[in-house]
mmCIF file of C-alpha atoms in Angstrom:
data_model
loop_
_atom_site.group_PDB
_atom_site.id
_atom_site.type_symbol
_atom_site.label_atom_id
_atom_site.label_comp_id
_atom_site.label_asym_id
_atom_site.label_seq_id
_atom_site.Cartn_x
_atom_site.Cartn_y
_atom_site.Cartn_z
ATOM 1 C CA MET U 1 0.000 0.000 0.000
ATOM 2 C CA LYS U 2 2.815 2.414 0.871
ATOM 3 C CA LYS U 3 4.436 1.735 -2.514
ATOM 4 C CA LYS U 4 1.132 2.454 -4.272
ATOM 5 C CA LEU U 5 0.689 5.726 -2.378
ATOM 6 C CA LEU U 6 4.272 6.739 -3.156
ATOM 7 C CA PHE U 7 3.730 5.945 -6.845
ATOM 8 C CA LEU U 8 0.478 7.948 -6.961
ATOM 9 C CA SER U 9 2.102 10.880 -5.159
ATOM 10 C CA THR U 10 5.022 10.903 -7.599
ATOM 11 C CA PHE U 11 2.673 10.573 -10.587
ATOM 12 C CA VAL U 12 0.510 13.504 -9.462
ATOM 13 C CA THR U 13 3.620 15.623 -8.843
ATOM 14 C CA LEU U 14 4.912 14.901 -12.344
ATOM 15 C CA LEU U 15 1.536 15.802 -13.827
ATOM 16 C CA GLY U 16 1.671 19.120 -12.008
ATOM 17 C CA TYR U 17 4.984 19.948 -13.662
ATOM 18 C CA ALA U 18 4.112 18.576 -17.116
ATOM 19 C CA GLN U 19 4.925 20.820 -20.041
ATOM 20 C CA ALA U 20 2.629 21.574 -22.960
ATOM 21 C CA PRO U 21 3.564 22.383 -26.557
ATOM 22 C CA ILE U 22 3.757 26.041 -27.563
ATOM 23 C CA ASN U 23 1.430 26.131 -30.555
ATOM 24 C CA ASN U 24 1.790 29.799 -31.487
ATOM 25 C CA PHE U 25 4.373 32.463 -30.761
ATOM 26 C CA PHE U 26 1.891 35.330 -30.503
ATOM 27 C CA SER U 27 -0.536 36.054 -27.673
ATOM 28 C CA ILE U 28 -4.292 35.654 -28.011
ATOM 29 C CA PRO U 29 -5.631 38.726 -29.898
ATOM 30 C CA LEU U 30 -6.628 41.699 -27.725
ATOM 31 C CA SER U 31 -4.763 40.436 -24.667
ATOM 32 C CA SER U 32 -3.992 43.206 -22.177
ATOM 33 C CA TYR U 33 -0.822 43.254 -20.079
ATOM 34 C CA ALA U 34 0.313 45.266 -17.089
ATOM 35 C CA ILE U 35 3.715 46.849 -17.636
ATOM 36 C CA VAL U 36 5.515 45.896 -14.437
ATOM 37 C CA GLU U 37 8.639 46.280 -12.374
ATOM 38 C CA SER U 38 9.820 44.067 -9.533
ATOM 39 C CA THR U 39 11.664 44.663 -6.275
ATOM 40 C CA PRO U 40 13.746 42.588 -5.798
ATOM 41 C CA ALA U 41 14.719 42.041 -9.432
ATOM 42 C CA LEU U 42 13.482 38.837 -11.062
ATOM 43 C CA ASP U 43 15.924 35.985 -11.621
ATOM 44 C CA GLN U 44 15.014 34.186 -14.857
ATOM 45 C CA THR U 45 18.384 32.556 -15.501
ATOM 46 C CA VAL U 46 17.474 29.077 -14.228
ATOM 47 C CA ALA U 47 16.251 26.671 -16.928
ATOM 48 C CA GLY U 48 15.006 23.091 -16.856
ATOM 49 C CA PRO U 49 11.951 21.056 -15.819
ATOM 50 C CA GLY U 50 9.797 21.484 -12.726
ATOM 51 C CA ILE U 51 10.842 25.044 -11.885
ATOM 52 C CA THR U 52 8.778 27.313 -9.625
ATOM 53 C CA TRP U 53 8.873 31.025 -10.475
ATOM 54 C CA ASN U 54 7.563 33.358 -7.767
ATOM 55 C CA PHE U 55 6.979 36.733 -9.411
ATOM 56 C CA THR U 56 5.021 38.011 -6.440
ATOM 57 C CA ASN U 57 6.426 41.509 -5.949
ATOM 58 C CA LEU U 58 5.259 43.038 -9.222
ATOM 59 C CA THR U 59 4.103 46.665 -9.400
ATOM 60 C CA ALA U 60 2.023 47.901 -12.339
ATOM 61 C CA LEU U 61 3.297 50.939 -14.262
ATOM 62 C CA GLY U 62 0.900 50.992 -17.222
ATOM 63 C CA THR U 63 -1.058 48.824 -19.656
ATOM 64 C CA ASN U 64 -0.272 47.353 -23.084
ATOM 65 C CA THR U 65 -2.804 45.783 -25.451
ATOM 66 C CA ASP U 66 -1.997 43.436 -28.344
ATOM 67 C CA SER U 67 -3.897 43.639 -31.627
ATOM 68 C CA TYR U 68 -3.291 42.002 -34.987
ATOM 69 C CA ALA U 69 -3.846 43.017 -38.592
ATOM 70 C CA ALA U 70 -2.948 41.915 -42.081
ATOM 71 C CA PRO U 71 -0.012 43.892 -43.533
ATOM 72 C CA SER U 72 -0.775 47.008 -45.546
ATOM 73 C CA ALA U 73 0.703 47.654 -48.985
ATOM 74 C CA ALA U 74 3.236 49.960 -47.316
ATOM 75 C CA ASP U 75 4.159 47.236 -44.808
ATOM 76 C CA LEU U 76 4.748 44.725 -47.610
ATOM 77 C CA GLY U 77 6.882 47.244 -49.463
ATOM 78 C CA THR U 78 9.082 47.777 -46.404
ATOM 79 C CA TYR U 79 8.964 44.263 -44.918
ATOM 80 C CA PRO U 80 8.531 41.826 -47.849
ATOM 81 C CA GLY U 81 6.850 38.527 -47.083
ATOM 82 C CA THR U 82 5.024 39.753 -43.980
ATOM 83 C CA THR U 83 1.756 37.906 -43.306
ATOM 84 C CA GLU U 84 0.762 39.394 -39.930
ATOM 85 C CA VAL U 85 1.447 42.531 -37.907
ATOM 86 C CA LEU U 86 1.298 42.680 -34.100
ATOM 87 C CA THR U 87 0.702 46.164 -32.727
ATOM 88 C CA VAL U 88 1.294 46.786 -29.023
ATOM 89 C CA THR U 89 -0.490 49.920 -27.826
ATOM 90 C CA THR U 90 0.295 51.549 -24.481
ATOM 91 C CA THR U 91 -2.704 53.162 -22.813
ATOM 92 C CA GLY U 92 -2.381 56.949 -22.741
ATOM 93 C CA LEU U 93 0.592 57.127 -25.117
ATOM 94 C CA PRO U 94 0.579 57.760 -28.882
ATOM 95 C CA GLU U 95 3.546 55.489 -29.634
ATOM 96 C CA GLN U 96 2.994 51.942 -30.860
ATOM 97 C CA ASN U 97 5.409 49.018 -31.063
ATOM 98 C CA ASN U 98 5.120 46.594 -33.964
ATOM 99 C CA ILE U 99 6.319 43.093 -34.793
ATOM 100 C CA PHE U 100 6.141 42.233 -38.489
ATOM 101 C CA ALA U 101 5.985 38.460 -38.906
ATOM 102 C CA LYS U 102 5.893 35.839 -41.630
ATOM 103 C CA LYS U 103 4.242 32.453 -41.255
ATOM 104 C CA VAL U 104 4.803 29.869 -43.986
ATOM 105 C CA GLY U 105 3.411 26.482 -43.041
ATOM 106 C CA THR U 106 4.684 25.840 -39.516
ATOM 107 C CA ALA U 107 7.704 28.166 -39.872
ATOM 108 C CA PHE U 108 7.476 31.491 -38.025
ATOM 109 C CA SER U 109 9.877 34.395 -38.688
ATOM 110 C CA PHE U 110 10.356 38.062 -37.853
ATOM 111 C CA THR U 111 10.527 40.328 -40.899
ATOM 112 C CA GLY U 112 10.781 43.525 -38.886
ATOM 113 C CA LEU U 113 10.536 45.164 -35.462
ATOM 114 C CA SER U 114 9.722 48.775 -34.702
ATOM 115 C CA ALA U 115 9.656 50.555 -31.364
ATOM 116 C CA SER U 116 10.117 54.070 -30.099
ATOM 117 C CA GLY U 117 13.563 55.158 -31.254
ATOM 118 C CA ILE U 118 14.621 52.077 -33.250
ATOM 119 C CA THR U 119 13.529 49.967 -36.230
ATOM 120 C CA LEU U 120 15.003 46.636 -37.361
ATOM 121 C CA ASN U 121 14.287 45.402 -40.890
ATOM 122 C CA TYR U 122 15.310 41.779 -41.520
ATOM 123 C CA ALA U 123 14.915 42.168 -45.290
ATOM 124 C CA THR U 124 18.291 40.599 -46.141
ATOM 125 C CA ASN U 125 17.756 37.507 -43.981
ATOM 126 C CA ASN U 126 14.560 37.042 -41.965
ATOM 127 C CA ALA U 127 14.801 35.888 -38.338
ATOM 128 C CA LEU U 128 13.429 32.333 -38.194
ATOM 129 C CA LEU U 129 12.287 31.494 -34.664
ATOM 130 C CA GLY U 130 11.343 27.910 -35.467
ATOM 131 C CA ASN U 131 8.570 25.574 -36.513
ATOM 132 C CA PHE U 132 5.528 25.621 -34.256
ATOM 133 C CA PRO U 133 4.361 23.753 -32.229
ATOM 134 C CA MET U 134 7.586 23.738 -30.204
ATOM 135 C CA THR U 135 8.060 21.553 -27.132
ATOM 136 C CA TYR U 136 10.493 21.432 -24.221
ATOM 137 C CA THR U 137 14.154 21.187 -25.364
ATOM 138 C CA ASN U 138 13.278 22.178 -28.962
ATOM 139 C CA SER U 139 15.764 24.759 -30.222
ATOM 140 C CA ASN U 140 16.449 26.677 -33.424
ATOM 141 C CA SER U 141 19.298 28.986 -34.483
ATOM 142 C CA ASP U 142 19.308 31.203 -37.543
ATOM 143 C CA SER U 143 21.467 33.885 -39.135
ATOM 144 C CA VAL U 144 19.859 37.306 -39.577
ATOM 145 C CA ALA U 145 20.738 40.414 -41.566
ATOM 146 C CA GLY U 146 19.170 43.679 -42.624
ATOM 147 C CA ASN U 147 19.171 47.381 -41.904
ATOM 148 C CA PHE U 148 18.299 49.521 -38.905
ATOM 149 C CA THR U 149 17.378 53.084 -38.061
ATOM 150 C CA SER U 150 17.575 54.699 -34.639
ATOM 151 C CA ASP U 151 17.716 58.063 -32.919
ATOM 152 C CA ALA U 152 21.508 57.693 -32.703
ATOM 153 C CA ALA U 153 22.412 56.311 -36.145
ATOM 154 C CA SER U 154 21.329 54.220 -39.130
ATOM 155 C CA GLY U 155 23.096 51.407 -40.937
ATOM 156 C CA THR U 156 23.127 47.639 -41.440
ATOM 157 C CA PHE U 157 23.251 44.654 -39.114
ATOM 158 C CA THR U 158 24.138 40.967 -39.106
ATOM 159 C CA GLY U 159 23.864 38.414 -36.338
ATOM 160 C CA THR U 160 22.036 35.393 -34.983
ATOM 161 C CA ILE U 161 18.753 34.528 -33.304
ATOM 162 C CA THR U 162 18.409 31.460 -31.082
ATOM 163 C CA THR U 163 15.049 30.192 -29.862
ATOM 164 C CA THR U 164 14.762 27.502 -27.176
ATOM 165 C CA VAL U 165 11.922 26.012 -25.164
ATOM 166 C CA ASP U 166 14.166 25.980 -22.140
ATOM 167 C CA ALA U 167 11.954 25.452 -19.088
ATOM 168 C CA HIS U 168 8.576 24.485 -17.687
ATOM 169 C CA GLY U 169 7.013 24.508 -14.248
ATOM 170 C CA THR U 170 4.742 26.638 -12.058
ATOM 171 C CA LEU U 171 4.445 30.417 -12.280
ATOM 172 C CA ASN U 172 3.011 32.469 -9.402
ATOM 173 C CA MET U 173 2.211 36.186 -9.785
ATOM 174 C CA ASN U 174 0.584 38.672 -7.422
ATOM 175 C CA ASP U 175 -2.698 40.482 -8.117
ATOM 176 C CA LEU U 176 -2.363 43.496 -10.430
ATOM 177 C CA GLY U 177 -6.072 44.236 -10.699
ATOM 178 C CA GLN U 178 -7.486 41.100 -12.322
ATOM 179 C CA GLY U 179 -6.610 38.557 -9.642
ATOM 180 C CA ALA U 180 -3.456 36.655 -8.723
ATOM 181 C CA TYR U 181 -2.124 34.009 -11.096
ATOM 182 C CA SER U 182 -0.826 30.533 -10.335
ATOM 183 C CA GLY U 183 -0.533 27.972 -13.103
ATOM 184 C CA ASN U 184 1.602 25.562 -15.045
ATOM 185 C CA VAL U 185 3.588 27.186 -17.842
ATOM 186 C CA THR U 186 6.109 26.401 -20.559
ATOM 187 C CA ARG U 187 8.808 28.979 -21.318
ATOM 188 C CA LEU U 188 10.272 30.113 -24.621
ATOM 189 C CA LYS U 189 13.641 31.900 -24.614
ATOM 190 C CA VAL U 190 14.698 34.046 -27.588
ATOM 191 C CA VAL U 191 18.231 35.482 -27.802
ATOM 192 C CA GLN U 192 19.352 37.898 -30.499
ATOM 193 C CA ASN U 193 22.995 38.941 -30.896
ATOM 194 C CA LEU U 194 23.343 41.669 -33.511
ATOM 195 C CA ASN U 195 26.382 43.509 -34.856
ATOM 196 C CA LEU U 196 25.557 47.010 -36.104
ATOM 197 C CA SER U 197 27.588 48.851 -38.741
ATOM 198 C CA VAL U 198 27.541 52.561 -39.587
ATOM 199 C CA PHE U 199 30.299 53.330 -42.088
ATOM 200 C CA ILE U 200 33.494 52.453 -40.185
ATOM 201 C CA PHE U 201 31.804 52.385 -36.766
ATOM 202 C CA ASN U 202 30.379 49.295 -35.075
ATOM 203 C CA GLY U 203 27.928 48.595 -32.287
ATOM 204 C CA THR U 204 26.069 45.670 -30.745
ATOM 205 C CA VAL U 205 22.585 44.756 -29.571
ATOM 206 C CA ASP U 206 22.204 41.710 -27.317
ATOM 207 C CA GLN U 207 18.580 40.972 -26.475
ATOM 208 C CA THR U 208 17.185 38.200 -24.280
ATOM 209 C CA SER U 209 13.436 37.598 -24.207
ATOM 210 C CA TYR U 210 11.368 35.182 -22.128
ATOM 211 C CA TYR U 211 7.770 34.168 -22.882
ATOM 212 C CA TYR U 212 5.739 32.105 -20.401
ATOM 213 C CA TYR U 213 2.799 30.234 -21.981
ATOM 214 C CA ASP U 214 -0.104 28.936 -19.913
ATOM 215 C CA ASN U 215 -0.353 25.159 -20.387
ATOM 216 C CA MET U 216 -4.161 25.207 -20.336
ATOM 217 C CA ASN U 217 -5.023 27.872 -22.926
ATOM 218 C CA GLY U 218 -1.687 28.596 -24.616
ATOM 219 C CA ASN U 219 -1.732 32.323 -23.919
ATOM 220 C CA VAL U 220 1.351 34.333 -22.965
ATOM 221 C CA VAL U 221 0.900 35.133 -19.260
ATOM 222 C CA PHE U 222 4.264 36.823 -18.691
ATOM 223 C CA ARG U 223 6.920 38.182 -21.024
ATOM 224 C CA SER U 224 10.140 40.102 -20.564
ATOM 225 C CA ASN U 225 12.694 41.664 -22.886
ATOM 226 C CA THR U 226 16.143 42.928 -21.905
ATOM 227 C CA ALA U 227 18.321 44.608 -24.531
ATOM 228 C CA VAL U 228 21.910 45.759 -24.049
ATOM 229 C CA ILE U 229 22.736 48.380 -26.695
ATOM 230 C CA VAL U 230 26.322 49.561 -27.158
ATOM 231 C CA PHE U 231 27.309 52.164 -29.749
ATOM 232 C CA THR U 232 30.534 53.696 -28.474
ATOM 233 C CA PHE U 233 30.995 56.322 -31.177
ATOM 234 C CA ALA U 234 27.525 57.720 -30.427
ATOM 235 C CA GLY U 235 27.993 57.523 -26.656
ATOM 236 C CA VAL U 236 25.318 54.832 -26.267
ATOM 237 C CA ASN U 237 25.660 52.121 -23.614
ATOM 238 C CA ASP U 238 22.178 51.302 -22.381
ATOM 239 C CA THR U 239 20.326 48.386 -20.848
ATOM 240 C CA ILE U 240 16.575 48.471 -21.449
ATOM 241 C CA THR U 241 14.145 46.066 -19.776
ATOM 242 C CA LEU U 242 10.410 45.669 -20.361
ATOM 243 C CA MET U 243 8.313 43.196 -18.357
ATOM 244 C CA GLU U 244 4.600 42.503 -18.828
ATOM 245 C CA SER U 245 2.120 40.453 -16.819
ATOM 246 C CA PHE U 246 -1.158 39.224 -18.339
ATOM 247 C CA LEU U 247 -4.296 41.016 -17.182
ATOM 248 C CA THR U 248 -7.275 39.965 -19.287
ATOM 249 C CA ASN U 249 -8.573 39.018 -22.708
ATOM 250 C CA PRO U 250 -12.135 39.618 -23.944
ATOM 251 C CA LEU U 251 -12.072 36.441 -26.049
ATOM 252 C CA SER U 252 -11.373 34.207 -23.047
ATOM 253 C CA THR U 253 -13.433 36.074 -20.417
ATOM 254 C CA THR U 254 -16.973 34.763 -20.041
ATOM 255 C CA LYS U 255 -18.253 37.813 -18.229
ATOM 256 C CA ASN U 256 -16.949 41.337 -17.714
ATOM 257 C CA ASP U 257 -19.316 43.352 -15.521
ATOM 258 C CA LEU U 258 -17.702 46.668 -16.425
ATOM 259 C CA VAL U 259 -18.284 46.046 -20.124
ATOM 260 C CA GLN U 260 -21.818 44.738 -19.542
ATOM 261 C CA ASN U 261 -22.854 47.779 -17.530
ATOM 262 C CA THR U 262 -21.195 50.642 -19.398
ATOM 263 C CA PHE U 263 -20.743 49.559 -23.010
ATOM 264 C CA GLN U 264 -23.378 48.228 -25.403
ATOM 265 C CA VAL U 265 -23.739 47.821 -29.156
ATOM 266 C CA ILE U 266 -27.179 48.929 -30.354
ATOM 267 C CA PRO U 267 -28.758 47.234 -32.248
ATOM 268 C CA ASN U 268 -27.112 43.845 -32.165
ATOM 269 C CA PRO U 269 -27.260 42.197 -34.746
ATOM 270 C CA VAL U 270 -26.109 45.171 -36.851
ATOM 271 C CA THR U 271 -27.246 46.004 -40.371
ATOM 272 C CA ASP U 272 -25.157 48.968 -41.576
ATOM 273 C CA VAL U 273 -24.026 51.062 -38.592
ATOM 274 C CA VAL U 274 -22.552 50.094 -35.220
ATOM 275 C CA ASN U 275 -24.003 52.451 -32.606
ATOM 276 C CA ILE U 276 -22.147 52.472 -29.306
ATOM 277 C CA HIS U 277 -23.982 53.188 -26.069
ATOM 278 C CA TYR U 278 -21.360 54.156 -23.496
ATOM 279 C CA ASN U 279 -22.560 55.599 -20.194
ATOM 280 C CA ALA U 280 -19.254 55.973 -18.338
ATOM 281 C CA PRO U 281 -17.817 59.474 -17.724
ATOM 282 C CA ASN U 282 -14.641 58.812 -19.749
ATOM 283 C CA THR U 283 -14.527 60.019 -23.351
ATOM 284 C CA ILE U 284 -14.131 57.519 -26.181
ATOM 285 C CA GLN U 285 -10.736 58.159 -27.798
ATOM 286 C CA SER U 286 -10.847 55.637 -30.644
ATOM 287 C CA ILE U 287 -12.868 52.731 -32.026
ATOM 288 C CA GLN U 288 -11.633 49.585 -33.777
ATOM 289 C CA ILE U 289 -13.573 46.887 -35.596
ATOM 290 C CA SER U 290 -11.797 43.508 -35.729
ATOM 291 C CA ASP U 291 -12.578 40.041 -37.017
ATOM 292 C CA MET U 292 -12.533 37.071 -34.659
ATOM 293 C CA ASN U 293 -8.830 36.522 -35.352
ATOM 294 C CA GLY U 294 -8.089 39.958 -33.931
ATOM 295 C CA ARG U 295 -7.251 41.506 -37.320
ATOM 296 C CA ILE U 296 -8.184 45.191 -37.383
ATOM 297 C CA ILE U 297 -10.555 45.952 -40.267
ATOM 298 C CA ILE U 298 -11.740 49.469 -39.408
ATOM 299 C CA ARG U 299 -9.960 52.039 -37.254
ATOM 300 C CA ASN U 300 -11.676 55.277 -36.226
ATOM 301 C CA ASN U 301 -9.562 57.715 -34.210
ATOM 302 C CA GLU U 302 -12.358 60.240 -33.803
ATOM 303 C CA ALA U 303 -14.490 60.650 -30.682
ATOM 304 C CA SER U 304 -17.530 59.172 -32.429
ATOM 305 C CA LYS U 305 -20.109 56.675 -31.206
ATOM 306 C CA SER U 306 -21.085 55.346 -34.646
ATOM 307 C CA VAL U 307 -19.144 53.336 -37.228
ATOM 308 C CA ASP U 308 -20.284 52.454 -40.752
ATOM 309 C CA VAL U 309 -19.905 48.692 -41.254
ATOM 310 C CA SER U 310 -22.094 48.340 -44.341
ATOM 311 C CA ALA U 311 -19.128 47.095 -46.405
ATOM 312 C CA LEU U 312 -18.425 44.174 -44.055
ATOM 313 C CA GLN U 313 -19.536 40.672 -44.913
ATOM 314 C CA SER U 314 -22.048 38.929 -42.670
ATOM 315 C CA GLY U 315 -20.459 37.370 -39.617
ATOM 316 C CA LEU U 316 -19.226 37.833 -36.062
ATOM 317 C CA TYR U 317 -16.941 40.798 -35.273
ATOM 318 C CA MET U 318 -15.540 42.689 -32.286
ATOM 319 C CA VAL U 319 -15.760 46.401 -31.558
ATOM 320 C CA THR U 320 -13.083 47.813 -29.237
ATOM 321 C CA ILE U 321 -13.202 51.267 -27.694
ATOM 322 C CA GLN U 322 -10.191 53.014 -26.179
ATOM 323 C CA THR U 323 -10.924 55.351 -23.276
ATOM 324 C CA SER U 324 -8.776 57.158 -20.749
ATOM 325 C CA SER U 325 -9.475 54.338 -18.284
ATOM 326 C CA GLY U 326 -8.606 51.446 -20.589
ATOM 327 C CA VAL U 327 -9.850 49.233 -23.407
ATOM 328 C CA LEU U 328 -13.338 47.691 -23.641
ATOM 329 C CA THR U 329 -14.426 45.101 -26.209
ATOM 330 C CA LYS U 330 -17.759 43.621 -27.263
ATOM 331 C CA LYS U 331 -18.809 41.147 -29.931
ATOM 332 C CA PHE U 332 -21.506 41.947 -32.495
ATOM 333 C CA LEU U 333 -23.170 40.146 -35.386
ATOM 334 C CA LYS U 334 -23.203 41.786 -38.822
ATOM 335 C CA LYS U 335 -26.294 40.752 -40.804
#
């Protein structure tokens, strides 16, 4: 009997630490993340199976929201081969960060990255992360090359990108407004080592990124990026870190009382015009209409409560409003 109990105990423990495949690199569309800092600093250097990460001293600094769209003609001209564009919007700020990506079969690559102050274009040699799904111990290395622009200088770059599913275990995070998190996760580590060239001058960018994927729903529940940028001739020697903790997603939330009480689409189903009934004191700053894959179809940056959707095909869509207090999303049916 003791042997049976020991076996069952060990089996249950192993199940608790089991890893799951990472099916997609990107987050679920319209996921919102708290921009966070931690005191003491987080230690993410340990890799392997059955790890417990206690990120329980996080403090929220702001909010980012992920949205996806098909590339525009201008995007394709600048980043050839792009099939999808991730836009990360920070609440209250005009700047947006973008990842331009290419998916061919199971292969997923970066074609470009743009953020405040720097743009990387992998036009010469795209950055292949790997073939998804990826599972624990899977790894991929690829050579990259292209051009860059920044506030300090512009030029070309070469280097490598290495992607590894390097760990799995249990992640614990404190409450940042949507409840504490404790769950089993699988981690993806992405390392880029780039050599920058501007005429006869050289610089480097070494970036390490970690993505923690929930084993139950596959969403990214925590992500961090640390970049060390050295450009001696321009006087640049900076370390930049961004950490984000998952807050919520309208596609995976069964009920959101704030949305139910303050934000309605009238009528629903919709024939030609989406009319938004919004009874909160905050002003609507922008409206987006997206398909169920999170691809933005219509963007209205005016403080309007009506959007013409007569050109849309019949089907299910999402309307997202940006206000000074955050982002609200509702589904509607187009007749």
